[in-house]
Protein backbone atom coordinates (compact mmCIF):
# COMPACT_ATOMS: atom_id res chain seq x y z
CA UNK A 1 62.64 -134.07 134.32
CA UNK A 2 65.95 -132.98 132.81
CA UNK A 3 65.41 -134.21 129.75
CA UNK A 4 62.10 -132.59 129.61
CA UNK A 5 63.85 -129.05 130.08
CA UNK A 6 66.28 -130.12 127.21
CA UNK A 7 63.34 -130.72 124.53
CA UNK A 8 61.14 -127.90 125.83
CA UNK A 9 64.39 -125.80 125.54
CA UNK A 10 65.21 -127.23 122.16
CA UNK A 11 61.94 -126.35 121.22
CA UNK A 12 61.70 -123.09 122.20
CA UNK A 13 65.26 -122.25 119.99
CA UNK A 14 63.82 -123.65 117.05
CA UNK A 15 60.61 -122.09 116.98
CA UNK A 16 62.42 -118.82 117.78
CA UNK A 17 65.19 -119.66 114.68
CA UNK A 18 62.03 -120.60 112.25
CA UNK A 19 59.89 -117.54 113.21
CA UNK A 20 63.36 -114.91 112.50
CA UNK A 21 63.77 -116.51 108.98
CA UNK A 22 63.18 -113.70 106.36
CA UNK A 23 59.21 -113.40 105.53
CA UNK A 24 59.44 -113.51 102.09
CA UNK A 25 61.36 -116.45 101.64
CA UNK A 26 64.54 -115.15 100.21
CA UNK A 27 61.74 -114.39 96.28
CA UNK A 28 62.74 -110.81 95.24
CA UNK A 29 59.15 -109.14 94.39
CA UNK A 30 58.26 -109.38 90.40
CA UNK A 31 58.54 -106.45 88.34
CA UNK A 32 55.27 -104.97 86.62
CA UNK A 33 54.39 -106.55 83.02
CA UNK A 34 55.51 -102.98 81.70
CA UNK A 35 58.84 -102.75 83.80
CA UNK A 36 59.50 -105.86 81.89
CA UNK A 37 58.04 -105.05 78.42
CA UNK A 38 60.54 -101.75 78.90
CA UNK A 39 63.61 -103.60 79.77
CA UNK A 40 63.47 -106.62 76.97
CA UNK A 41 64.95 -104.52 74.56
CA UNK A 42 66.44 -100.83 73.73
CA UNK A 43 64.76 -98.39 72.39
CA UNK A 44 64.76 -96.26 69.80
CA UNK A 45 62.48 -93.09 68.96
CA UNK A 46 61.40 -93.05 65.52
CA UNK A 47 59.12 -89.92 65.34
CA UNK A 48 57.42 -87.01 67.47
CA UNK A 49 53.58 -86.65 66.87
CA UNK A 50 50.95 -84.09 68.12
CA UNK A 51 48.33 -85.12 70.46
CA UNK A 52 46.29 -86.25 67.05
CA UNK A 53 49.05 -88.55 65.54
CA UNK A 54 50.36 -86.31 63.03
CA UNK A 55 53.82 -86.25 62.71
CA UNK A 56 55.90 -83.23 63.61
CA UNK A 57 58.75 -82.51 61.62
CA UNK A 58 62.44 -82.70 63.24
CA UNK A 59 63.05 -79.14 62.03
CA UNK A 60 60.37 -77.93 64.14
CA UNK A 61 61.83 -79.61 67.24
CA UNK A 62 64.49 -78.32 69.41
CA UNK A 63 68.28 -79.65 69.04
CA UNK A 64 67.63 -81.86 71.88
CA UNK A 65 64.92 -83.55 70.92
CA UNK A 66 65.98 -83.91 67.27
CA UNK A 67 69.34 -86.25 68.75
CA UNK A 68 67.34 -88.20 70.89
CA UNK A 69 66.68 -90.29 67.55
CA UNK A 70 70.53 -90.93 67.20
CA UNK A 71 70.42 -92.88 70.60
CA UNK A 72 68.95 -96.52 71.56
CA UNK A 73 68.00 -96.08 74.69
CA UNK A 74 68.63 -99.18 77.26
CA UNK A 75 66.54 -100.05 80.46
CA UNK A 76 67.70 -102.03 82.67
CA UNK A 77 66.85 -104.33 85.92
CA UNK A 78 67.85 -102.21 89.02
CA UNK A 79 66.33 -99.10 87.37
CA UNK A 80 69.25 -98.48 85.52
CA UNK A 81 68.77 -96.69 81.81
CA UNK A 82 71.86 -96.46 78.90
CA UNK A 83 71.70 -93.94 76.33
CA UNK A 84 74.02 -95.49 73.48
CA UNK A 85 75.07 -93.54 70.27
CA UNK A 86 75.17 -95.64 66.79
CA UNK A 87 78.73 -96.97 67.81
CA UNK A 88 76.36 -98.70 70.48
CA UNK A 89 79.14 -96.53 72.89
CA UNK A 90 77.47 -95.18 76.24
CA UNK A 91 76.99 -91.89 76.41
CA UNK A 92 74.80 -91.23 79.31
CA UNK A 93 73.62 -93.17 82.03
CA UNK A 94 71.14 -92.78 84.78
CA UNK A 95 67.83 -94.26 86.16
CA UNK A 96 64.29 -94.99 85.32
CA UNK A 97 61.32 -96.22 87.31
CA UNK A 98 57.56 -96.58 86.51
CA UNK A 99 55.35 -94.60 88.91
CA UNK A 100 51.49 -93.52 89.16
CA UNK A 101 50.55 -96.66 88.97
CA UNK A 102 52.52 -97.62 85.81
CA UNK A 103 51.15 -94.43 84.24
CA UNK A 104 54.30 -92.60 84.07
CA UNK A 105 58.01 -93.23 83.41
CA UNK A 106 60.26 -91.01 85.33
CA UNK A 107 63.83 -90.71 83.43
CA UNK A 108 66.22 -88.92 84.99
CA UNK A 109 69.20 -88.72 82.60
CA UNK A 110 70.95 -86.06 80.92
CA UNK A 111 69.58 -84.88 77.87
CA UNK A 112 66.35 -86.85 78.52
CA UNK A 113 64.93 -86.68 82.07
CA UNK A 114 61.61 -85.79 83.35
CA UNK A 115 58.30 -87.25 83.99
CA UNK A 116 56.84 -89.21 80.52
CA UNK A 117 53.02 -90.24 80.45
CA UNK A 118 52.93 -94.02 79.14
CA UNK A 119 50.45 -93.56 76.44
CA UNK A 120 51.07 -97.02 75.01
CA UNK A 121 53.71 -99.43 75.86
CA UNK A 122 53.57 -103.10 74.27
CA UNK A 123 56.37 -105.35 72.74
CA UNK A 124 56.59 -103.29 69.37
CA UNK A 125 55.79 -99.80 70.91
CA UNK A 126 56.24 -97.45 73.40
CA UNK A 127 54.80 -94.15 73.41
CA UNK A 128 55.28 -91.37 75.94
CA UNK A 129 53.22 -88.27 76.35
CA UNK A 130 55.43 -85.31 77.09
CA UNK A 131 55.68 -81.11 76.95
CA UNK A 132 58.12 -79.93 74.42
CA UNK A 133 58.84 -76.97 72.13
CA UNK A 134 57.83 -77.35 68.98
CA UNK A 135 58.63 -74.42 66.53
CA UNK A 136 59.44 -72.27 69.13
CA UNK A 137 56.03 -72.82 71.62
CA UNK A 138 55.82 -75.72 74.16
CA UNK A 139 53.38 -78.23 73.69
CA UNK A 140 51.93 -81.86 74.47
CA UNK A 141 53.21 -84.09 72.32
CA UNK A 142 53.76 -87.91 71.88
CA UNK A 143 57.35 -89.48 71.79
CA UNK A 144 57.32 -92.82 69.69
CA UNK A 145 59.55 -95.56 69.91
CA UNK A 146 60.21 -98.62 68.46
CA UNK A 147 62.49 -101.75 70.00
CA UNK A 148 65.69 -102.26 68.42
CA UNK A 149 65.70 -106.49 67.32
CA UNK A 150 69.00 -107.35 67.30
């Protein structure tokens, strides 16, 4: 009879040691195809278009946007994001996630935060829908970038 106690006790401690092991069995989630299409390489922005695809000139943009060019910008795992000047030396830092779905990329880093549309983001571009002035008056326009292959 004792040694019935023993394995029914036995028992018992195992089955409540196997059912307190973590659920997910120690796998951290997977990121979203895009998260990971954003943080394979750095960007860089190569042009501003209207709504229509033509290009706007940089002399029509404001100061801001014009250096945004001069910087590869870096995502990284743990929503981290690098703004890097030619010298590849940081000069900002800050955080990134995709939200809505994937549909938007929230920045939040100075000089280039706010809430970014994902118009198009694939291995050789990334296009973000944003409201900017332009000459003066703010519009919707379309950020382009291009990965930096190193």
């Amino acid at each position: 009879m004792r040694k019935l106690f023993s394995l029914l006790f036995a028992a018992t401690v195992l089955s409540l040691m196997s059912s307190c092991k973590d659920k997910d069995n120690g796998e951290t989630p997977s990121e979203t195809e895009k998260g990971k299409i954003l943080i394979s390489y750095p960007w860089k922005m190569s042009q501003v278009t209207d709504l229509s695809g033509k290009t706007i000139p940089s002399n029509q943009l404001n100061a801001q946007t014009q250096y945004i060019p001069a910087l590869e910008i870096q995502f990284v795992t743990g929503n981290k994001v690098y703004a890097k000047d030619e010298a590849l030396q940081v000069q900002n830092g800050g955080t990134w996630y995709l939200v809505n779905n994937n549909g938007t990329l929230n920045i939040d880093i100075i000089g280039f935060e706010g809430e970014f549309g994902v118009e198009e983001l694939t291995n050789s571009k990334m296009r973000l829908r944003s409201k900017m002035p332009v000459s003066g008056v703010e519009q919707e326009t379309i950020m382009v970038f291009a990965p930096v292959i190193k």
